[in-house]
Amino acid sequence: KGKTAAPVAKPKEGKGGDSGEAKDANMGRAAKILERMVNLNTYEDIAQDFKFWEDASDQFREGEGTLLPLWKFYNERVKGKHVTAVRWNPKHPDLFAVGYGSYDFMKQGSGMLCLYSLKNPSHPESVWSTLSGVMCLDWHPTEDALLCVGLYD
C-alpha cells in the first residue's frame, strides 16, 4: 500500500499573511507618501505661487517678465559636478530628471542621475551613480517610466 508524505511545515508569516520583506516595502511606500504630504503642507505657499503667481508690474514691461525663485534642488552627493541635462517627465508634470557630469572634457569622472519631484523638494526621489558623466537624457514619449541616458564614454 502507498505511503503518504509527511506534511511539510511552512515558514510562519506575520499577521495579515505578509512576509517581512513585503511589510518593509509597504512601510517604505507609506513613509514616502507621508513625507510627501508633510512637505506639501510645508511648501504649500510656494506651490501656490508656482501655480498662480502673477506680478502686477509685468504689464509695464513690454516683452519681459519676472522670475520668482521658488525651490533649490540640491543633493550633497553632486557637489563639484555640473548640471549637464534636465528633462521634465511628459506624463507627470511634477517629476523631472537631472543629469550631472563635467563640461571639462580633460577632467572626466563619475556622473550622477537624480529624479526630483515638486511634491518633495527637500531631496531627490531617486539617485543613481554612473561610471562616467551624464551628457544628455530624455524621457520616452509614450512610456513615461523609461528614461534614456547618454554618458560621456
Coordinates of N, CA, C and O in Angstrom, one line a residue:
K1 N 0.8 -1.2 0.0 CA 0.0 0.0 0.0 C 0.9 1.2 0.0 O 2.0 1.3 0.6
G2 N 0.4 2.3 -0.7 CA 1.1 3.6 -0.8 C 1.3 4.3 0.5 O 0.5 4.3 1.4
K3 N 2.5 4.9 0.7 CA 2.7 5.7 1.9 C 2.4 7.2 1.6 O 2.5 7.6 0.5
T4 N 1.9 7.8 2.6 CA 1.6 9.2 2.4 C 2.8 10.1 2.9 O 3.4 9.7 3.9
A5 N 3.0 11.2 2.3 CA 4.1 12.0 2.6 C 3.8 12.8 3.9 O 2.6 13.1 4.1
A6 N 4.8 13.0 4.7 CA 4.7 13.7 5.9 C 4.4 15.2 5.6 O 5.0 15.7 4.6
P7 N 3.5 15.9 6.3 CA 3.3 17.3 6.0 C 4.5 18.1 6.2 O 5.3 17.9 7.1
V8 N 4.7 19.1 5.3 CA 5.9 20.0 5.3 C 5.5 21.2 6.0 O 4.5 21.8 5.7
A9 N 6.3 21.6 7.0 CA 6.0 22.9 7.7 C 6.3 24.1 6.9 O 7.4 24.1 6.3
K10 N 5.4 25.0 6.8 CA 5.6 26.2 6.1 C 6.2 27.3 7.0 O 5.9 27.3 8.2
P11 N 7.0 28.2 6.5 CA 7.5 29.2 7.3 C 6.4 30.1 7.8 O 5.5 30.4 7.0
K12 N 6.5 30.5 9.1 CA 5.4 31.3 9.6 C 5.5 32.7 9.0 O 6.5 33.3 8.8
E13 N 4.3 33.3 8.7 CA 4.2 34.6 8.2 C 3.7 35.5 9.2 O 3.1 35.1 10.2
G14 N 3.9 36.8 9.1 CA 3.4 37.8 10.0 C 1.9 37.9 10.0 O 1.3 37.3 9.2
K15 N 1.4 38.7 10.8 CA -0.1 39.0 10.8 C -0.5 39.5 9.5 O 0.2 40.3 8.8
G16 N -1.6 39.1 9.0 CA -2.2 39.5 7.8 C -1.6 38.7 6.6 O -1.9 39.0 5.5
G17 N -0.7 37.8 6.8 CA -0.2 36.9 5.8 C 0.9 37.5 5.0 O 1.3 37.0 4.0
D18 N 1.4 38.7 5.4 CA 2.5 39.3 4.6 C 3.9 38.8 5.2 O 4.0 38.6 6.4
S19 N 4.8 38.6 4.3 CA 6.2 38.3 4.7 C 6.8 39.6 5.2 O 6.4 40.7 5.0
G20 N 8.0 39.4 5.9 CA 8.7 40.6 6.4 C 9.2 41.5 5.3 O 9.1 42.8 5.5
E21 N 9.6 41.0 4.2 CA 10.1 41.8 3.1 C 8.9 42.7 2.5 O 9.1 43.8 2.2
A22 N 7.7 42.1 2.4 CA 6.6 42.8 1.9 C 6.2 43.9 2.8 O 5.8 45.0 2.4
K23 N 6.3 43.6 4.1 CA 5.9 44.6 5.1 C 6.9 45.8 5.0 O 6.5 47.0 5.1
D24 N 8.2 45.5 4.9 CA 9.2 46.5 4.7 C 9.0 47.4 3.5 O 9.1 48.6 3.6
A25 N 8.6 46.8 2.4 CA 8.3 47.5 1.2 C 7.1 48.4 1.4 O 7.1 49.6 0.9
N26 N 6.1 47.8 2.0 CA 4.8 48.6 2.2 C 5.1 49.8 3.2 O 4.6 50.9 3.0
M27 N 6.0 49.5 4.2 CA 6.3 50.6 5.1 C 7.1 51.7 4.5 O 6.9 52.9 4.7
G28 N 8.0 51.3 3.5 CA 8.8 52.3 2.8 C 7.9 53.2 1.9 O 8.1 54.4 1.9
R29 N 6.9 52.5 1.2 CA 6.0 53.3 0.4 C 5.1 54.2 1.3 O 4.9 55.4 0.9
A30 N 4.7 53.7 2.4 CA 3.9 54.6 3.3 C 4.7 55.7 3.8 O 4.2 56.9 3.9
A31 N 5.9 55.5 4.2 CA 6.8 56.6 4.7 C 7.0 57.6 3.6 O 7.1 58.8 3.9
K32 N 7.2 57.2 2.4 CA 7.4 58.1 1.3 C 6.2 59.0 1.0 O 6.3 60.2 0.8
I33 N 5.0 58.4 1.1 CA 3.8 59.2 0.9 C 3.6 60.1 2.1 O 3.2 61.3 1.9
L34 N 3.9 59.7 3.3 CA 3.8 60.6 4.5 C 4.7 61.7 4.3 O 4.4 62.9 4.6
E35 N 6.0 61.5 3.9 CA 7.0 62.5 3.7 C 6.5 63.5 2.7 O 6.6 64.8 2.9
R36 N 5.9 63.1 1.6 CA 5.4 64.0 0.6 C 4.3 64.8 1.1 O 4.2 66.0 0.8
M37 N 3.4 64.2 1.9 CA 2.3 65.0 2.5 C 2.8 66.1 3.4 O 2.3 67.2 3.4
V38 N 3.8 65.8 4.3 CA 4.3 66.7 5.2 C 5.0 67.9 4.4 O 4.8 69.0 4.7
N39 N 5.8 67.5 3.4 CA 6.5 68.5 2.5 C 5.5 69.4 1.8 O 5.7 70.6 1.6
L40 N 4.4 68.7 1.3 CA 3.4 69.5 0.6 C 2.7 70.6 1.5 O 2.5 71.7 1.1
N41 N 2.5 70.2 2.8 CA 2.0 71.2 3.7 C 3.0 72.2 4.1 O 2.7 73.4 4.2
T42 N 4.3 71.8 4.2 CA 5.4 72.8 4.5 C 5.6 73.8 3.4 O 5.8 75.0 3.6
Y43 N 5.5 73.3 2.1 CA 5.8 74.2 1.0 C 4.5 74.6 0.2 O 4.5 74.9 -0.9
E44 N 3.4 74.6 0.9 CA 2.1 74.9 0.3 C 2.1 76.3 -0.3 O 1.6 76.5 -1.4
D45 N 2.6 77.3 0.4 CA 2.6 78.7 -0.1 C 3.5 78.8 -1.4 O 3.1 79.5 -2.3
I46 N 4.6 78.0 -1.4 CA 5.4 78.0 -2.6 C 4.7 77.4 -3.8 O 4.8 77.8 -4.9
A47 N 4.0 76.3 -3.5 CA 3.3 75.5 -4.6 C 2.2 76.4 -5.1 O 2.0 76.4 -6.4
Q48 N 1.6 77.2 -4.3 CA 0.5 78.1 -4.8 C 1.1 79.2 -5.6 O 0.6 79.6 -6.6
D49 N 2.3 79.7 -5.2 CA 3.0 80.7 -6.0 C 3.4 80.2 -7.4 O 3.3 80.8 -8.4
F50 N 3.8 78.9 -7.4 CA 4.2 78.3 -8.6 C 3.0 78.2 -9.6 O 3.2 78.4 -10.8
K51 N 1.9 77.9 -9.1 CA 0.7 77.7 -9.9 C 0.0 79.0 -10.3 O -0.4 79.2 -11.5
F52 N -0.1 80.0 -9.4 CA -0.9 81.1 -9.6 C -0.3 82.5 -9.5 O -0.9 83.5 -9.5
W53 N 1.1 82.6 -9.4 CA 1.7 83.8 -9.1 C 1.7 84.7 -10.3 O 2.0 84.3 -11.4
E54 N 1.2 85.9 -10.1 CA 1.2 87.0 -11.2 C 1.8 88.2 -10.6 O 1.5 88.7 -9.5
D55 N 2.8 88.8 -11.3 CA 3.4 90.0 -10.9 C 2.7 91.2 -11.6 O 2.7 91.2 -12.8
A56 N 2.1 92.1 -10.8 CA 1.4 93.2 -11.4 C 2.3 94.1 -12.2 O 1.8 94.7 -13.2
S57 N 3.6 94.1 -11.9 CA 4.5 95.0 -12.7 C 4.8 94.5 -14.1 O 5.4 95.2 -14.9
D58 N 4.4 93.2 -14.4 CA 4.7 92.6 -15.7 C 3.9 93.4 -16.8 O 4.4 93.4 -17.9
Q59 N 2.8 94.0 -16.5 CA 2.1 94.7 -17.5 C 2.8 95.9 -18.0 O 2.5 96.4 -19.1
F60 N 3.8 96.4 -17.2 CA 4.5 97.6 -17.6 C 5.8 97.3 -18.3 O 6.6 98.1 -18.7
R61 N 6.2 96.0 -18.4 CA 7.4 95.5 -19.0 C 7.0 94.9 -20.3 O 6.5 93.7 -20.4
E62 N 7.3 95.6 -21.4 CA 6.9 95.0 -22.7 C 7.9 93.9 -23.1 O 9.1 94.1 -23.2
G63 N 7.3 92.7 -23.3 CA 8.1 91.6 -23.8 C 9.0 91.0 -22.7 O 9.8 90.1 -23.0
E64 N 8.8 91.4 -21.5 CA 9.6 90.8 -20.4 C 8.7 90.4 -19.2 O 7.6 90.9 -19.1
G65 N 9.2 89.6 -18.4 CA 8.5 89.2 -17.2 C 9.5 89.1 -16.1 O 10.7 89.5 -16.2
T66 N 9.0 88.6 -14.9 CA 9.9 88.5 -13.8 C 10.0 87.0 -13.5 O 9.2 86.2 -13.8
L67 N 11.1 86.7 -12.8 CA 11.4 85.3 -12.4 C 11.3 85.2 -10.9 O 12.0 86.0 -10.2
L68 N 10.5 84.3 -10.4 CA 10.4 84.2 -8.9 C 11.1 82.8 -8.5 O 10.5 81.8 -8.9
P69 N 12.2 82.9 -7.9 CA 12.8 81.6 -7.5 C 12.0 81.0 -6.3 O 11.8 81.6 -5.3
L70 N 11.7 79.7 -6.5 CA 10.8 79.0 -5.6 C 11.5 77.9 -4.8 O 11.4 77.8 -3.6
W71 N 12.3 77.1 -5.5 CA 12.9 75.9 -4.9 C 14.4 75.9 -5.2 O 14.8 76.4 -6.2
K72 N 15.1 75.3 -4.4 CA 16.5 75.0 -4.6 C 16.7 73.5 -4.5 O 16.6 72.9 -3.4
F73 N 16.9 72.8 -5.6 CA 17.1 71.3 -5.6 C 18.5 71.1 -5.5 O 19.3 71.4 -6.4
Y74 N 18.9 70.4 -4.4 CA 20.3 70.2 -4.2 C 20.5 68.8 -3.5 O 19.7 68.4 -2.7
N75 N 21.6 68.2 -3.9 CA 22.0 66.9 -3.2 C 23.4 67.0 -2.9 O 24.2 67.3 -3.8
E76 N 23.8 66.7 -1.7 CA 25.2 66.8 -1.3 C 26.1 66.0 -2.1 O 27.3 66.3 -2.3
R77 N 25.6 64.8 -2.6 CA 26.5 63.9 -3.4 C 26.9 64.5 -4.8 O 27.8 63.9 -5.4
V78 N 26.2 65.5 -5.3 CA 26.6 66.0 -6.6 C 27.5 67.3 -6.5 O 27.8 67.9 -7.5
K79 N 28.0 67.5 -5.3 CA 28.9 68.7 -5.1 C 30.1 68.6 -6.0 O 30.8 67.5 -6.1
G80 N 30.4 69.6 -6.8 CA 31.5 69.7 -7.7 C 31.2 69.2 -9.1 O 32.0 69.3 -10.0
K81 N 30.0 68.7 -9.3 CA 29.6 68.3 -10.7 C 28.7 69.3 -11.3 O 28.1 70.1 -10.7
H82 N 28.7 69.4 -12.6 CA 27.9 70.3 -13.4 C 26.6 69.7 -13.7 O 26.5 68.5 -14.0
V83 N 25.6 70.5 -13.8 CA 24.3 70.0 -14.4 C 24.4 70.0 -15.9 O 24.7 71.0 -16.5
T84 N 24.3 68.8 -16.5 CA 24.5 68.7 -17.9 C 23.3 68.5 -18.7 O 23.2 68.6 -19.9
A85 N 22.2 68.1 -18.0 CA 20.9 67.8 -18.7 C 19.8 67.9 -17.7 O 19.9 67.5 -16.6
V86 N 18.6 68.4 -18.2 CA 17.4 68.5 -17.4 C 16.2 68.2 -18.3 O 16.2 68.8 -19.4
R87 N 15.3 67.3 -17.9 CA 14.2 67.0 -18.7 C 13.0 66.7 -17.8 O 13.1 66.0 -16.8
W88 N 11.8 67.3 -18.1 CA 10.6 67.1 -17.4 C 9.9 65.8 -18.0 O 10.0 65.6 -19.2
N89 N 9.3 65.1 -17.1 CA 8.6 63.9 -17.5 C 7.3 64.3 -18.3 O 6.6 65.2 -17.9
P90 N 7.1 63.7 -19.5 CA 5.9 64.1 -20.3 C 4.6 63.8 -19.7 O 3.6 64.5 -20.0
K91 N 4.5 62.8 -18.8 CA 3.2 62.4 -18.3 C 3.0 63.0 -16.9 O 1.9 63.3 -16.5
H92 N 4.0 63.1 -16.1 CA 3.9 63.5 -14.7 C 4.6 64.9 -14.6 O 5.8 65.0 -14.5
P93 N 3.8 66.0 -14.6 CA 4.3 67.3 -14.7 C 5.1 67.8 -13.4 O 5.7 68.8 -13.5
D94 N 5.1 67.0 -12.4 CA 5.8 67.4 -11.2 C 7.2 66.7 -11.1 O 7.9 66.9 -10.2
L95 N 7.5 65.8 -12.1 CA 8.7 65.0 -12.0 C 9.7 65.4 -13.1 O 9.3 65.6 -14.2
F96 N 11.0 65.6 -12.7 CA 12.0 65.8 -13.7 C 13.3 65.2 -13.4 O 13.6 64.8 -12.2
A97 N 14.1 64.9 -14.4 CA 15.4 64.2 -14.2 C 16.5 65.2 -14.5 O 16.4 66.1 -15.3
V98 N 17.5 65.1 -13.7 CA 18.7 65.9 -13.8 C 19.9 65.1 -14.0 O 20.2 64.2 -13.2
G99 N 20.7 65.3 -15.0 CA 22.0 64.6 -15.2 C 23.2 65.5 -14.8 O 23.2 66.7 -15.0
Y100 N 24.1 64.8 -14.1 CA 25.3 65.5 -13.6 C 26.6 64.9 -14.2 O 26.6 63.7 -14.4
G101 N 27.5 65.8 -14.6 CA 28.7 65.3 -15.2 C 29.7 66.4 -15.2 O 29.7 67.2 -14.2
S102 N 30.5 66.6 -16.2 CA 31.5 67.6 -16.3 C 31.6 68.1 -17.7 O 31.6 67.3 -18.7
Y103 N 31.7 69.4 -17.9 CA 31.9 70.0 -19.2 C 33.4 70.2 -19.5 O 33.8 70.6 -20.6
D104 N 34.3 69.9 -18.5 CA 35.7 70.0 -18.7 C 36.1 68.6 -19.2 O 36.3 67.7 -18.5
F105 N 36.3 68.5 -20.5 CA 36.5 67.2 -21.2 C 37.8 66.6 -20.9 O 38.1 65.5 -21.1
M106 N 38.7 67.4 -20.3 CA 40.0 66.9 -19.9 C 40.0 66.3 -18.5 O 40.9 65.5 -18.1
K107 N 39.0 66.6 -17.7 CA 38.9 66.1 -16.4 C 37.5 65.4 -16.2 O 36.6 66.0 -15.6
Q108 N 37.4 64.2 -16.7 CA 36.1 63.5 -16.6 C 36.2 62.5 -15.4 O 37.2 62.0 -15.1
G109 N 35.1 62.4 -14.8 CA 35.0 61.5 -13.7 C 33.6 60.8 -13.7 O 33.0 60.7 -14.8
S110 N 33.1 60.4 -12.6 CA 31.8 59.8 -12.5 C 30.7 60.8 -12.6 O 30.9 62.0 -12.6
G111 N 29.5 60.3 -12.9 CA 28.4 61.2 -13.0 C 27.3 60.7 -12.1 O 27.4 59.8 -11.3
M112 N 26.1 61.4 -12.2 CA 25.0 61.1 -11.4 C 23.7 61.4 -12.1 O 23.7 62.4 -12.9
L113 N 22.7 60.7 -11.8 CA 21.3 61.0 -12.3 C 20.4 61.0 -11.1 O 20.4 60.2 -10.3
C114 N 19.7 62.1 -11.0 CA 18.7 62.3 -9.9 C 17.3 62.6 -10.5 O 17.2 63.3 -11.5
L115 N 16.3 62.0 -9.9 CA 14.9 62.3 -10.2 C 14.4 63.2 -9.0 O 14.4 62.8 -7.9
Y116 N 13.9 64.3 -9.4 CA 13.3 65.3 -8.4 C 11.8 65.4 -8.7 O 11.3 65.2 -9.8
S117 N 11.1 65.7 -7.6 CA 9.7 65.9 -7.7 C 9.3 67.2 -7.0 O 9.9 67.5 -5.9
L118 N 8.4 68.0 -7.5 CA 7.9 69.2 -6.9 C 7.1 68.8 -5.6 O 6.9 69.7 -4.8
K119 N 6.7 67.6 -5.5 CA 6.0 67.2 -4.3 C 6.9 67.0 -3.1 O 6.5 67.0 -2.0
N120 N 8.2 66.9 -3.4 CA 9.2 66.7 -2.3 C 10.5 67.4 -2.7 O 11.4 66.8 -3.1
P121 N 10.5 68.7 -2.5 CA 11.7 69.5 -3.0 C 12.9 69.3 -2.0 O 14.0 69.9 -2.3
S122 N 12.7 68.7 -0.9 CA 13.8 68.6 0.1 C 15.0 67.7 -0.3 O 16.1 67.9 0.1
H123 N 14.7 66.7 -1.1 CA 15.7 65.8 -1.6 C 15.2 65.0 -2.8 O 14.0 64.9 -3.0
P124 N 16.1 64.4 -3.6 CA 15.7 63.7 -4.8 C 14.9 62.4 -4.5 O 15.1 61.8 -3.4
E125 N 14.0 62.1 -5.4 CA 13.2 60.9 -5.2 C 14.1 59.6 -5.4 O 14.0 58.7 -4.7
S126 N 15.0 59.7 -6.4 CA 15.9 58.6 -6.7 C 17.2 59.2 -7.2 O 17.3 60.2 -7.8
V127 N 18.3 58.4 -6.8 CA 19.7 58.8 -7.2 C 20.4 57.6 -7.8 O 20.4 56.6 -7.1
W128 N 21.0 57.8 -8.9 CA 21.9 56.7 -9.5 C 23.2 57.3 -9.8 O 23.3 58.3 -10.4
S129 N 24.3 56.6 -9.4 CA 25.6 56.9 -9.8 C 26.0 56.3 -11.1 O 25.6 55.1 -11.4
T130 N 26.8 57.0 -11.9 CA 27.3 56.4 -13.2 C 28.8 56.4 -13.2 O 29.4 57.2 -12.5
L131 N 29.4 55.5 -14.0 CA 30.9 55.5 -14.0 C 31.5 56.6 -14.8 O 32.6 57.0 -14.5
S132 N 30.7 57.2 -15.7 CA 31.2 58.4 -16.4 C 30.0 59.5 -16.4 O 28.9 59.2 -16.0
G133 N 30.4 60.7 -16.7 CA 29.4 61.8 -16.6 C 28.2 61.6 -17.5 O 28.3 61.2 -18.7
V134 N 27.1 62.1 -17.1 CA 25.8 62.1 -17.9 C 25.9 63.3 -18.8 O 26.2 64.4 -18.3
M135 N 25.7 63.1 -20.1 CA 25.8 64.3 -21.0 C 24.4 64.7 -21.6 O 24.2 65.8 -21.9
C136 N 23.5 63.7 -21.7 CA 22.2 64.0 -22.2 C 21.2 63.0 -21.6 O 21.6 61.9 -21.2
L137 N 19.9 63.3 -21.6 CA 18.9 62.4 -21.2 C 17.6 62.8 -21.8 O 17.4 64.0 -22.1
D138 N 16.7 61.9 -21.9 CA 15.3 62.2 -22.4 C 14.4 61.1 -22.0 O 14.8 59.9 -21.9
W139 N 13.1 61.5 -21.8 CA 12.1 60.5 -21.5 C 11.5 59.9 -22.7 O 11.5 60.6 -23.8
H140 N 11.1 58.7 -22.7 CA 10.4 58.1 -23.8 C 9.1 58.8 -24.0 O 8.4 59.2 -23.0
P141 N 8.7 59.1 -25.3 CA 7.5 59.9 -25.5 C 6.2 59.2 -25.0 O 5.2 60.0 -24.7
T142 N 6.1 57.9 -25.0 CA 4.8 57.3 -24.6 C 5.0 56.4 -23.3 O 4.0 56.2 -22.6
E143 N 6.1 55.9 -23.1 CA 6.4 55.1 -21.9 C 7.0 56.0 -20.8 O 8.3 56.1 -20.8
D144 N 6.2 56.6 -19.9 CA 6.7 57.6 -19.0 C 7.7 57.1 -18.0 O 8.3 57.9 -17.3
A145 N 7.9 55.8 -17.8 CA 8.8 55.2 -16.8 C 10.2 55.0 -17.5 O 11.1 54.6 -16.7
L146 N 10.3 55.2 -18.8 CA 11.6 54.9 -19.4 C 12.4 56.2 -19.7 O 11.8 57.1 -20.2
L147 N 13.6 56.2 -19.2 CA 14.5 57.3 -19.3 C 15.8 56.9 -20.0 O 16.4 55.9 -19.6
C148 N 16.1 57.5 -21.1 CA 17.3 57.2 -21.9 C 18.4 58.2 -21.4 O 18.2 59.4 -21.4
V149 N 19.6 57.7 -21.1 CA 20.7 58.5 -20.6 C 21.9 58.3 -21.5 O 22.3 57.1 -21.7
G150 N 22.5 59.4 -21.9 CA 23.8 59.3 -22.7 C 24.9 59.7 -21.8 O 24.9 60.7 -21.2
L151 N 25.9 58.9 -21.8 CA 27.1 59.1 -20.9 C 28.3 59.6 -21.7 O 28.3 59.4 -22.9
Y152 N 29.3 60.2 -21.1 CA 30.4 60.7 -21.8 C 31.2 59.6 -22.5 O 31.7 59.8 -23.6
D153 N 31.3 58.4 -22.0 CA 32.1 57.4 -22.6 C 31.2 56.6 -23.6 O 31.6 55.6 -24.2

